[in-house]
């Protein structure tokens, strides 16, 4: 991507439509005067008095128990260095975002304008009553050590400097598993650490707590091996320094060593250094964005290597997001007075153990894997693993209780895990997993309206994010001008169906189309004329194998866009009905709504088919479908024709697909309210289940519902997703946003991946 374009995109993201990345959202009703009198004066006096009687009531009546401060003075921001408190604010807001989406923890970001250790500590102590925990961030060493040490000692809420401990915790989990796989003993391994900052010291200290010998660790900074007689190094560094008369070089130190840990700079380790390491070497090259040695080079050099990096495009990513959200979640939930070593070690063990458990299909799908299995390429969990929130916080909470720092012990662990899993429903994890899965095997996608600026933007993002390999259709001159305007200089194929340049391809496509439709009133001349139209041309590109998928519909009505697809692509083998579903990213999790665009008034037989096709699509996204066939009546309460056909569809599904979790006819409120459903209709197959799919009795109801949700509650919508088509062809909503189009491209790519997989399986 052009540097100026990327810079502009980043700035626009932070500036529009509202500056920044976080906001405060009320959690109580505030519509009436009565609500406001309870929220403020005079009603607010009552909780104030209760807290005055017992300060612990602050957790009962305020948000303190789920509120963390992310605090920095901006002295060591990412790779930017000392840029000051105001300039660090976007990073702190970003950290707040991660806390929320991974562990449902609210955050205030606090930027403190001082480099004085005492002043910084005093400021944090003075504001600490507001918060349930404090995450220190981007504070330079060695001041960060002193700041954290004193705040941990002087405050009675959890405090952690994630820059120090995050990498240490995640890499320790990786180390435990790597040592096991390598057939080594942790108290015998020899280790070289490149980097001597706060993260390196924290890593070394945690490794030692798990059994690595201090004398077996040698640490390097940019000047070479740390020396014990060097007065410039800190006491924390000194225990990992050498006392030899002549300091070894990095290459000499790595000879015969078992483990290399990189927290320094890219490309400082050579293949020769790797070859000099012991059998089954463990290499954690965690410099970002360029590791100390490139992953591909390392595994090519040593087939017996076990390697981790900080990058998401290689196996074994050491990602701090595996740690801090869940550690604070567990600490907050037992009202821990601190995050101690026992809690950190509990998180390490939980992460290491999770990597050994069977991986849910949802995670395999997200990462494009047939089956992730504990081994050299999977020694730590993936960041999108939904089990993390139910595994790590309980381990941390138990450690807090056992070490005596928990003020509010948990007694019902089963209920606690259910509450943790429920927190996952409020974010867009599935959307991130979808995009990640598309990236594992990007497909060639035709953008049939690429001479529209927003469509071209979507193509650009899909290309640069590695989601798809775009093929651009439209007026070539316009597309080139728009590409220049966007600063997109990538060489991607451009086709204009109306130009002489495409005569041969157009005639070839026309001949094929004519032969398939010549007995349905289409002449060769008609076929040649239609191939000048972009949607016909794009569909034939997919039919011919010149592309894997196509997307269109931004500038044209749904019926006019879908018509050529029906004529040219047709239905998948064994399918007699085409339908659509919309995936709505609601606050209870993803919901699939069918049929939102194709069938005006489906019969009972067609409703059953729509339910089955939707179920297959839900599984494609790594979820198990729980389907409510909705109506205005409940289980036979009406003899109306509309309710009757839904009831008949359900009866058919129960008879021929007994393992499918589906029921109806049922009203939407009962379908979505588990307590109401269980109390009134305990016999239902949906009782005790969380419904994630709604099949409507007609198009009118489905279309109105999804558009109402989208506009009234600003629910993100992906779709309508085509169901039952032979090829991966999908249609944008008229006037869709760039983000919506990128999401649909990801769906098209994943659909193409699935169709390719099924084709290979059927060929065997």
XYZ file of C-alpha atoms in Angstrom:
764
model
C 0.000 0.000 0.000
C 1.189 3.508 -0.774
C 2.648 4.969 2.425
C 0.588 8.180 2.243
C -2.587 6.185 1.604
C -1.959 3.911 4.596
C -1.230 6.937 6.756
C -4.445 8.632 5.615
C -6.476 5.481 6.281
C -5.064 5.175 9.811
C -5.790 8.826 10.558
C -9.340 8.617 9.179
C -9.996 5.479 11.235
C -9.121 7.327 14.432
C -10.849 10.589 13.453
C -14.156 9.490 11.872
C -17.044 9.293 12.511
C -16.180 10.102 16.146
C -12.636 10.893 17.327
C -11.011 8.059 19.284
C -11.871 4.374 19.744
C -13.878 4.167 22.982
C -16.876 5.822 24.633
C -18.992 5.489 27.762
C -22.333 3.698 27.392
C -25.040 3.846 30.115
C -25.917 0.503 31.699
C -29.180 1.592 33.331
C -32.480 2.972 32.036
C -32.575 6.761 31.778
C -35.717 7.487 29.751
C -37.982 8.881 32.468
C -37.729 11.436 35.235
C -38.009 8.558 37.699
C -34.974 6.861 36.113
C -32.941 10.063 36.373
C -33.971 10.655 39.975
C -32.639 7.183 40.799
C -29.467 7.643 38.754
C -28.621 10.991 40.331
C -30.349 13.126 42.947
C -31.996 12.139 45.227
C -31.719 8.357 44.649
C -27.944 8.298 44.308
C -27.567 9.228 47.989
C -28.621 5.740 49.097
C -25.691 3.791 47.551
C -23.339 6.584 48.679
C -24.429 6.045 52.299
C -24.058 2.264 51.980
C -20.515 2.656 50.670
C -19.711 5.104 53.459
C -20.772 2.412 55.953
C -18.663 -0.273 54.248
C -16.202 0.674 51.518
C -16.496 -2.801 49.955
C -20.042 -1.893 48.911
C -18.438 0.181 46.167
C -18.173 -3.089 44.235
C -21.881 -3.729 44.744
C -23.216 -0.356 43.659
C -20.682 0.984 41.110
C -18.711 -0.194 38.077
C -15.412 -0.315 40.000
C -15.326 -4.132 39.948
C -15.185 -4.256 36.142
C -13.152 -1.109 35.534
C -9.427 -1.058 34.778
C -7.178 1.952 34.261
C -4.647 1.722 31.431
C -2.016 4.215 32.548
C 1.063 5.554 30.773
C 3.370 8.549 30.658
C 4.267 7.862 27.026
C 7.986 7.270 27.624
C 8.265 3.940 25.759
C 5.397 3.739 23.260
C 5.485 0.714 20.974
C 8.395 1.287 18.589
C 8.015 5.063 18.828
C 9.928 5.709 22.063
C 9.358 8.733 24.284
C 6.573 10.607 22.466
C 4.768 12.038 25.472
C 1.452 11.361 27.219
C -0.906 12.901 24.641
C 0.736 11.032 21.744
C 0.406 7.767 23.669
C -3.366 8.124 24.055
C -4.312 6.284 20.799
C -2.286 3.283 22.001
C -3.950 3.329 25.411
C -7.386 3.519 23.778
C -6.367 0.543 21.644
C -5.448 -1.406 24.765
C -8.849 -0.472 26.206
C -10.479 -1.922 23.098
C -8.636 -5.238 23.549
C -9.680 -5.472 27.199
C -13.306 -5.030 26.165
C -13.507 -7.356 23.186
C -11.547 -10.239 24.708
C -12.694 -10.155 28.347
C -15.571 -7.641 28.549
C -13.576 -5.354 30.884
C -14.279 -1.621 30.800
C -11.327 0.750 30.715
C -10.499 4.391 31.310
C -7.203 5.301 29.694
C -5.123 7.697 31.820
C -2.147 9.616 30.427
C 0.078 11.118 33.132
C 2.298 14.095 32.320
C 5.377 13.317 34.401
C 8.612 11.363 34.126
C 9.257 11.639 37.845
C 8.810 8.232 39.477
C 7.489 9.599 42.779
C 5.065 11.978 41.075
C 3.777 9.228 38.787
C 3.242 6.838 41.691
C 1.490 9.519 43.745
C -0.846 10.320 40.852
C -1.822 6.684 40.370
C -2.359 6.166 44.096
C -4.612 9.224 44.276
C -6.923 8.011 41.500
C -6.827 4.304 42.440
C -10.175 4.343 44.352
C -11.929 4.687 40.974
C -10.642 1.390 39.630
C -10.762 -2.338 40.232
C -7.342 -2.789 38.655
C -4.462 -0.915 37.013
C -2.621 -1.868 33.826
C 0.630 0.049 33.457
C 1.665 0.522 29.854
C 4.562 1.848 27.771
C 6.706 3.172 30.620
C 10.438 3.010 30.012
C 12.833 0.892 32.033
C 14.301 0.994 34.625
C 11.660 3.382 36.021
C 8.908 0.911 35.125
C 10.328 -1.664 37.562
C 10.261 0.744 40.493
C 6.834 2.116 39.594
C 5.257 -1.329 39.403
C 7.011 -2.632 42.531
C 5.848 0.258 44.687
C 2.290 0.365 43.354
C 1.902 -3.385 43.935
C 3.097 -2.890 47.520
C 1.117 0.278 48.294
C -2.255 -0.383 46.598
C -4.900 -2.972 47.441
C -6.048 -3.580 43.850
C -4.362 -5.607 41.079
C -1.502 -3.796 39.306
C 0.475 -5.175 36.366
C 2.872 -3.703 33.829
C 1.865 -5.710 30.776
C 4.977 -4.763 28.782
C 7.025 -6.569 31.407
C 4.842 -9.536 32.224
C 2.639 -10.171 29.182
C 5.363 -11.570 26.957
C 6.850 -13.398 29.934
C 3.589 -15.203 30.692
C 2.800 -16.227 27.109
C 6.354 -17.261 26.252
C 6.627 -19.225 29.523
C 3.620 -21.305 28.465
C 5.290 -21.865 25.106
C 8.579 -22.761 26.828
C 6.985 -25.390 29.072
C 5.452 -27.136 26.081
C 8.495 -26.707 23.832
C 10.818 -28.204 26.447
C 8.467 -31.174 26.787
C 8.308 -31.722 23.021
C 12.087 -31.385 22.711
C 12.590 -34.088 25.320
C 14.622 -31.802 27.575
C 14.551 -31.050 31.303
C 13.801 -27.454 32.207
C 16.400 -27.328 34.985
C 19.118 -28.438 32.551
C 18.460 -26.230 29.510
C 20.929 -23.504 28.563
C 19.426 -20.244 27.334
C 20.566 -17.103 25.530
C 18.359 -14.012 25.684
C 18.894 -11.212 23.172
C 17.513 -8.061 24.770
C 17.908 -6.748 28.300
C 14.894 -4.475 28.753
C 11.927 -4.858 31.056
C 10.312 -7.635 28.986
C 13.548 -9.636 28.827
C 14.100 -9.390 32.585
C 10.483 -10.379 33.301
C 10.780 -13.350 30.928
C 14.009 -14.549 32.540
C 12.573 -14.178 36.049
C 9.445 -16.153 35.195
C 11.441 -18.862 33.410
C 13.547 -19.219 36.561
C 10.409 -19.598 38.681
C 9.516 -22.609 36.516
C 12.904 -24.245 37.010
C 15.401 -22.708 34.608
C 18.728 -22.122 36.403
C 19.897 -18.488 36.626
C 23.433 -19.644 35.858
C 22.203 -21.233 32.625
C 20.873 -17.919 31.254
C 23.096 -15.389 29.474
C 21.630 -12.034 28.467
C 22.744 -9.669 25.685
C 21.993 -6.020 24.996
C 22.913 -3.989 21.924
C 26.534 -3.734 23.117
C 27.029 -7.462 23.710
C 26.850 -9.873 26.623
C 25.992 -8.278 29.965
C 28.944 -8.312 32.357
C 28.709 -8.534 36.131
C 31.502 -5.972 36.503
C 29.632 -3.392 34.382
C 28.389 -0.729 36.802
C 25.914 0.604 34.236
C 23.655 -2.447 34.342
C 20.861 -2.786 36.899
C 20.644 -5.360 39.676
C 17.832 -7.041 37.766
C 20.175 -7.512 34.800
C 23.242 -8.463 36.803
C 22.063 -11.975 37.727
C 21.952 -12.879 34.025
C 25.378 -11.396 33.217
C 28.678 -13.178 32.654
C 31.717 -12.982 34.898
C 34.075 -14.444 32.307
C 37.225 -12.452 31.549
C 36.352 -12.364 27.867
C 32.679 -11.917 26.977
C 31.369 -14.327 24.330
C 29.795 -13.032 21.142
C 26.166 -13.895 20.442
C 27.308 -16.598 18.008
C 29.712 -18.092 20.556
C 27.076 -17.999 23.298
C 24.517 -19.806 21.116
C 26.871 -22.694 20.379
C 25.447 -25.750 22.123
C 22.621 -23.791 23.754
C 19.096 -25.222 23.964
C 16.980 -22.063 23.874
C 17.273 -18.681 22.167
C 14.864 -15.945 23.262
C 14.798 -12.811 21.120
C 13.402 -9.530 22.421
C 15.686 -7.222 20.499
C 15.888 -6.474 16.788
C 15.346 -8.230 13.466
C 17.749 -10.404 11.482
C 20.587 -10.667 14.004
C 20.606 -14.489 14.089
C 22.208 -16.298 11.167
C 21.646 -19.862 9.916
C 25.144 -20.689 11.168
C 24.124 -19.679 14.694
C 21.106 -21.978 14.508
C 23.223 -24.855 13.246
C 25.489 -24.429 16.267
C 22.633 -24.886 18.754
C 21.889 -28.179 20.522
C 19.566 -30.892 19.198
C 15.872 -29.883 18.992
C 16.620 -26.185 19.497
C 13.911 -23.886 20.856
C 13.876 -20.441 19.241
C 11.516 -17.661 20.319
C 12.298 -14.843 17.856
C 9.856 -12.222 19.140
C 11.140 -8.935 17.686
C 8.397 -7.163 15.715
C 7.750 -6.716 12.886
C 10.924 -8.586 11.848
C 12.007 -11.540 14.021
C 15.641 -12.056 14.975
C 15.678 -14.683 12.209
C 12.978 -15.118 9.581
C 10.657 -18.038 10.261
C 10.989 -19.628 6.801
C 14.783 -19.397 6.952
C 14.895 -20.888 10.444
C 12.764 -23.951 9.687
C 14.650 -24.476 6.434
C 17.938 -24.407 8.354
C 16.900 -26.747 11.183
C 14.142 -29.311 10.620
C 14.208 -30.139 14.342
C 13.590 -26.546 15.446
C 10.644 -25.546 17.654
C 9.974 -21.906 16.875
C 7.705 -19.088 18.009
C 7.522 -15.480 16.855
C 5.459 -12.391 17.586
C 3.810 -12.562 14.166
C 0.310 -13.804 13.342
C 1.323 -15.206 9.947
C 3.492 -17.940 11.487
C 2.700 -20.784 13.911
C 3.093 -20.181 17.651
C 2.443 -16.455 17.885
C 3.479 -15.035 21.269
C 0.624 -12.565 21.566
C 0.014 -10.661 24.809
C -3.728 -10.726 24.174
C -3.607 -14.360 25.326
C -2.764 -13.054 28.776
C -3.658 -9.627 30.122
C -7.453 -9.578 29.435
C -7.958 -12.947 31.110
C -5.546 -12.345 33.991
C -7.339 -9.116 34.926
C -10.709 -10.853 34.406
C -9.834 -13.499 36.988
C -8.284 -10.963 39.361
C -11.311 -8.638 39.194
C -13.825 -11.424 39.672
C -12.374 -12.406 43.065
C -11.498 -8.797 43.979
C -7.823 -9.658 44.254
C -5.671 -7.145 46.103
C -2.789 -7.792 43.700
C -1.593 -9.864 40.769
C 1.097 -11.985 42.386
C 3.539 -14.555 41.047
C 1.180 -17.417 41.846
C -1.510 -15.853 39.638
C 0.902 -15.259 36.759
C 2.175 -18.828 36.996
C -1.389 -20.130 37.073
C -2.060 -18.291 33.806
C 1.077 -19.842 32.308
C 0.033 -23.362 33.265
C -3.540 -22.818 32.040
C -2.295 -21.655 28.641
C 0.175 -24.532 28.370
C -2.499 -27.068 29.256
C -5.051 -25.577 26.864
C -2.665 -26.149 23.941
C -2.733 -29.886 24.729
C -6.526 -30.175 24.659
C -8.572 -31.058 21.578
C -9.096 -27.923 19.515
C -12.715 -26.922 18.700
C -13.648 -27.056 15.044
C -14.422 -23.335 15.234
C -10.713 -22.639 15.834
C -9.563 -25.052 13.115
C -11.892 -23.307 10.674
C -10.718 -19.831 11.691
C -7.098 -20.699 11.004
C -7.709 -22.796 7.901
C -6.362 -25.939 9.540
C -7.587 -29.475 9.031
C -6.863 -30.224 12.661
C -4.669 -28.288 15.071
C -2.842 -30.754 17.297
C -0.340 -30.207 20.097
C 3.101 -30.334 18.522
C 5.959 -28.244 17.147
C 3.599 -25.958 15.210
C 1.069 -25.618 18.030
C 2.615 -25.075 21.464
C 0.392 -22.182 22.585
C -3.323 -21.502 21.979
C -4.530 -19.277 19.171
C -5.775 -15.776 20.104
C -9.260 -16.489 18.701
C -9.754 -19.640 20.784
C -13.121 -19.130 22.554
C -12.024 -21.442 25.401
C -9.477 -18.932 26.698
C -12.008 -16.942 28.700
C -13.290 -20.075 30.450
C -9.808 -21.503 31.062
C -7.455 -18.709 32.143
C -9.592 -16.485 34.442
C -10.684 -19.414 36.664
C -7.057 -20.540 37.004
C -6.006 -17.007 37.967
C -8.949 -16.633 40.360
C -8.156 -19.951 42.083
C -4.498 -18.945 42.473
C -5.585 -15.634 44.018
C -7.786 -17.477 46.484
C -5.143 -20.054 47.369
C -2.455 -17.387 47.846
C -4.699 -15.338 50.134
C -5.198 -12.206 48.029
C -8.850 -12.766 47.043
C -11.429 -10.721 48.970
C -14.469 -12.213 47.202
C -13.884 -15.956 46.696
C -15.837 -17.871 44.068
C -17.792 -20.888 45.312
C -19.753 -22.052 42.255
C -17.140 -22.625 39.544
C -19.570 -24.094 37.044
C -21.758 -20.998 37.246
C -18.673 -18.761 36.994
C -17.531 -20.472 33.774
C -21.024 -20.063 32.306
C -20.906 -16.342 33.131
C -17.502 -16.042 31.474
C -18.686 -17.740 28.290
C -21.741 -15.482 28.235
C -19.439 -12.464 28.049
C -18.293 -13.606 24.605
C -21.689 -12.801 23.106
C -21.173 -9.045 22.958
C -18.328 -8.778 20.460
C -17.484 -9.636 16.878
C -15.090 -12.534 17.403
C -16.757 -14.531 14.638
C -16.145 -11.705 12.188
C -12.447 -11.611 13.088
C -12.276 -15.391 12.783
C -13.984 -15.222 9.377
C -11.435 -12.726 8.070
C -8.584 -14.741 9.529
C -9.854 -17.896 7.848
C -10.112 -16.132 4.477
C -6.478 -15.053 4.819
C -5.297 -18.655 5.178
C -6.114 -19.328 1.509
C -7.134 -16.141 -0.338
C -9.093 -16.737 -3.547
C -9.477 -14.837 -6.829
C -12.565 -12.644 -6.436
C -14.139 -10.649 -9.281
C -15.349 -7.189 -8.239
C -17.961 -6.548 -10.929
C -18.339 -2.826 -10.122
C -14.714 -1.835 -9.555
C -15.147 1.544 -11.255
C -17.074 2.743 -8.181
C -14.791 4.303 -5.594
C -16.148 2.455 -2.544
C -16.066 -0.910 -4.329
C -12.463 -0.262 -5.325
C -11.653 0.688 -1.717
C -13.100 -2.638 -0.595
C -10.998 -4.442 -3.198
C -7.918 -2.556 -2.013
C -8.502 -3.500 1.624
C -9.188 -7.136 0.689
C -5.917 -7.192 -1.270
C -3.766 -5.457 1.315
C -5.180 -7.458 4.226
C -4.567 -10.698 2.342
C -8.264 -11.624 2.312
C -8.613 -12.041 -1.457
C -6.878 -11.683 -4.827
C -9.049 -9.067 -6.560
C -9.959 -9.077 -10.250
C -11.351 -5.658 -11.193
C -14.194 -5.262 -13.723
C -15.373 -2.000 -15.211
C -14.167 0.997 -17.188
C -10.395 0.513 -17.161
C -9.598 4.196 -17.497
C -11.844 5.078 -14.552
C -10.435 2.248 -12.434
C -6.853 3.385 -13.060
C -7.751 6.974 -12.130
C -9.459 5.828 -8.931
C -6.519 3.577 -8.068
C -4.207 6.550 -8.369
C -6.529 8.615 -6.194
C -6.435 5.889 -3.550
C -2.666 5.539 -3.806
C -3.081 1.868 -4.692
C -0.206 0.922 -6.966
C -0.527 -2.883 -6.812
C -0.590 -4.705 -10.124
C -4.001 -6.404 -10.108
C -5.864 -7.657 -13.203
C -8.401 -5.255 -14.754
C -11.019 -6.284 -17.341
C -13.488 -4.127 -19.265
C -16.089 -6.429 -20.886
C -17.081 -3.770 -23.436
C -13.650 -3.256 -25.010
C -12.106 -4.939 -28.054
C -9.291 -6.050 -25.790
C -11.675 -8.642 -24.320
C -13.230 -9.772 -27.643
C -11.769 -13.293 -27.565
C -12.722 -13.933 -23.945
C -16.176 -12.402 -24.418
C -16.910 -14.535 -27.493
C -15.707 -17.659 -25.709
C -17.978 -16.909 -22.752
C -20.905 -16.077 -25.076
C -20.579 -19.349 -26.939
C -20.615 -21.300 -23.686
C -23.626 -19.330 -22.401
C -25.533 -19.836 -25.676
C -24.955 -23.600 -25.646
C -26.315 -23.814 -22.098
C -29.401 -21.692 -22.863
C -30.079 -22.238 -26.602
C -33.175 -24.317 -25.861
C -34.482 -21.600 -23.526
C -34.919 -18.893 -26.123
C -31.385 -17.441 -26.063
C -29.703 -16.853 -29.435
C -25.958 -16.590 -29.973
C -26.412 -12.888 -30.696
C -28.267 -12.464 -27.404
C -25.468 -14.270 -25.581
C -22.828 -12.050 -27.189
C -24.812 -8.966 -26.204
C -25.239 -10.094 -22.608
C -21.523 -10.836 -22.242
C -20.870 -7.108 -22.582
C -22.694 -6.727 -19.256
C -20.361 -6.979 -16.284
C -22.449 -9.326 -14.100
C -22.810 -11.847 -16.946
C -19.106 -11.517 -17.766
C -18.105 -11.893 -14.088
C -20.338 -14.944 -13.622
C -18.777 -16.595 -16.657
C -15.294 -15.886 -15.291
C -16.261 -17.952 -12.244
C -17.923 -20.649 -14.373
C -14.847 -20.941 -16.574
C -12.456 -21.156 -13.626
C -10.843 -17.789 -14.451
C -11.933 -16.682 -10.962
C -12.971 -18.450 -7.775
C -15.738 -16.091 -6.657
C -17.546 -12.894 -7.571
C -19.220 -10.019 -5.719
C -21.613 -7.431 -7.118
C -24.742 -5.402 -6.322
C -23.366 -2.161 -4.888
C -24.940 0.007 -7.599
C -27.843 -2.140 -8.796
C -31.018 -3.598 -7.355
C -30.925 -7.095 -5.933
C -33.230 -8.674 -8.593
C -31.190 -7.263 -11.502
C -27.962 -8.523 -9.951
C -29.205 -11.987 -9.023
C -30.826 -12.729 -12.399
C -27.604 -13.418 -14.367
C -26.270 -15.502 -11.488
C -29.362 -17.716 -11.557
C -29.069 -18.102 -15.340
C -25.337 -18.746 -15.554
C -24.265 -20.293 -12.251
C -27.234 -22.330 -11.166
C -27.778 -24.517 -8.141
C -25.313 -26.789 -6.408
C -25.698 -30.552 -6.998
C -28.725 -31.918 -5.155
C -30.125 -28.441 -4.459
C -33.559 -27.470 -5.766
C -33.928 -24.079 -4.060
C -31.818 -20.919 -3.800
C -32.165 -18.802 -0.655
C -30.286 -16.248 1.411
C -29.345 -15.650 5.008
C -28.052 -12.589 6.839
C -25.554 -12.911 9.650
C -26.348 -10.205 12.213
C -23.648 -9.351 14.780
C -25.931 -8.782 17.775
C -25.067 -8.166 21.427
C -26.030 -11.794 22.174
C -23.651 -13.087 19.518
C -24.023 -13.821 15.794
C -27.591 -14.497 14.611
C -28.483 -15.960 11.197
C -31.788 -14.788 9.664
C -33.278 -16.632 6.640
C -34.624 -16.125 3.926
C -34.041 -12.395 3.586
C -33.977 -11.844 -0.185
C -35.160 -14.605 -2.545
C -38.343 -16.573 -1.713
C -41.444 -14.397 -1.174
C -43.721 -17.041 0.336
C -41.986 -20.419 0.712
C -43.965 -23.619 1.194
C -43.454 -25.961 4.144
C -41.110 -28.080 1.999
C -39.151 -24.995 0.959
C -38.914 -23.742 4.556
C -37.373 -27.064 5.572
C -34.835 -26.778 2.744
C -34.017 -23.195 3.759
C -33.426 -24.374 7.333
C -31.103 -27.164 6.167
C -29.080 -24.879 3.885
C -28.813 -22.278 6.635
C -27.614 -24.944 9.068
C -24.837 -25.893 6.637
C -23.798 -22.235 6.386
C -23.817 -21.786 10.175
C -21.491 -24.788 10.440
C -19.262 -23.233 7.783
C -18.668 -20.453 10.293
C -17.676 -22.965 12.961
C -20.925 -22.821 14.952
C -23.481 -25.499 15.694
C -26.915 -24.306 14.484
C -29.761 -23.914 16.976
C -32.735 -23.052 14.773
C -36.041 -21.441 15.695
C -38.686 -21.606 12.950
C -40.508 -18.421 13.897
C -44.113 -17.379 13.459
C -46.776 -15.259 15.160
C -47.985 -18.369 17.035
C -46.533 -20.935 19.441
C -46.728 -24.691 18.902
C -50.167 -25.016 17.351
C -51.845 -21.992 18.952
C -53.116 -20.906 15.517
C -54.585 -22.752 12.531
C -53.572 -19.949 10.176
C -51.997 -21.099 6.912
C -48.726 -19.257 7.615
C -48.321 -20.890 11.047
C -49.390 -24.293 9.738
C -46.704 -24.450 7.051
C -44.023 -23.629 9.637
C -45.365 -26.414 11.860
C -45.290 -28.851 8.925
C -41.692 -27.875 8.069
C -40.632 -28.558 11.660
C -42.401 -31.929 11.675
C -40.512 -32.904 8.512
C -37.163 -31.851 10.002
C -37.839 -33.686 13.266
C -38.660 -36.877 11.347
C -35.833 -36.895 8.814
C -33.140 -34.848 10.618
C -33.607 -35.785 14.294
C -30.093 -34.647 15.276
C -30.692 -31.102 14.047
C -31.594 -28.740 16.903
C -34.656 -27.047 15.427
C -38.158 -26.313 16.666
C -41.247 -24.214 16.066
C -43.547 -22.714 15.172
C -42.564 -20.260 17.882
C -42.786 -16.549 18.510
C -39.497 -14.662 18.347
C -39.514 -13.475 21.965
C -39.883 -17.037 23.251
C -37.165 -18.216 20.879
C -34.695 -15.621 22.165
C -35.644 -15.575 25.853
C -34.353 -18.829 27.346
C -36.137 -18.352 30.682
C -39.531 -17.707 29.066
C -39.100 -20.677 26.753
C -38.100 -23.083 29.528
C -40.969 -21.968 31.764
C -43.699 -22.118 29.114
C -42.475 -24.786 26.676
C -40.043 -27.100 28.511
C -40.747 -29.855 25.935
C -39.159 -27.844 23.115
C -35.892 -28.999 21.539
C -34.761 -25.387 22.015
C -35.203 -25.449 25.815
C -31.871 -24.881 27.534
C -30.246 -23.916 24.222
C -29.124 -20.544 22.892
C -30.863 -19.920 19.580
C -28.537 -18.568 16.898
C -30.671 -19.024 13.766
C -34.140 -17.755 12.851
C -36.017 -19.028 9.806
C -38.973 -16.787 8.913
C -42.261 -17.847 7.277
C -41.862 -15.407 4.392
C -39.479 -12.932 2.805
C -41.438 -9.939 4.041
C -40.947 -10.824 7.709
C -37.265 -11.746 7.298
C -36.337 -8.700 5.244
C -38.142 -6.244 7.515
C -36.582 -7.792 10.621
C -32.969 -7.716 9.449
C -33.229 -4.170 8.120
C -34.955 -3.013 11.297
C -32.159 -4.463 13.434
C -29.530 -2.967 11.150
C -30.860 0.568 11.160
C -32.572 0.881 14.531
C -29.870 -0.777 16.638
C -26.878 -0.315 14.292
C -26.334 -4.076 14.217
C -23.636 -5.065 11.731
C -25.044 -7.235 8.960
C -23.210 -9.591 6.623
C -25.344 -10.600 3.701
C -27.602 -11.526 2.174
C -25.382 -14.630 1.870
C -26.405 -16.800 -1.084
C -27.369 -20.374 -0.164
C -27.442 -23.314 -2.575
C -25.398 -21.853 -5.446
C -22.933 -24.063 -7.300
C -20.227 -21.382 -7.224
C -19.188 -18.750 -4.676
C -21.182 -15.760 -5.932
C -22.447 -13.158 -3.485
C -24.351 -9.908 -3.670
C -23.709 -6.650 -1.840
C -26.605 -4.710 -0.396
C -27.431 -1.704 -2.566
C -25.163 1.152 -1.420
C -23.285 -1.078 1.057
C -20.492 0.481 3.113
C -16.855 -0.363 2.403
C -16.695 -2.387 5.620
C -19.808 -4.384 4.689
C -18.341 -5.138 1.278
C -15.027 -6.317 2.759
C -16.971 -8.624 5.073
C -18.899 -10.055 2.131
C -15.639 -10.608 0.251
C -14.395 -12.640 3.228
C -17.624 -14.676 3.082
C -17.141 -15.235 -0.660
C -13.564 -16.429 -0.106
C -14.553 -18.814 2.703
C -17.433 -20.097 0.564
C -15.004 -20.709 -2.315
C -12.667 -22.547 0.066
C -15.525 -24.792 1.218
C -16.701 -25.514 -2.322
C -13.146 -26.385 -3.379
C -12.828 -28.707 -0.374
C -16.109 -30.481 -1.166
C -15.124 -30.863 -4.820
C -11.840 -32.515 -3.848
C -13.608 -34.842 -1.408
C -16.217 -35.895 -3.990
C -13.452 -36.568 -6.529
C -11.777 -39.098 -4.212
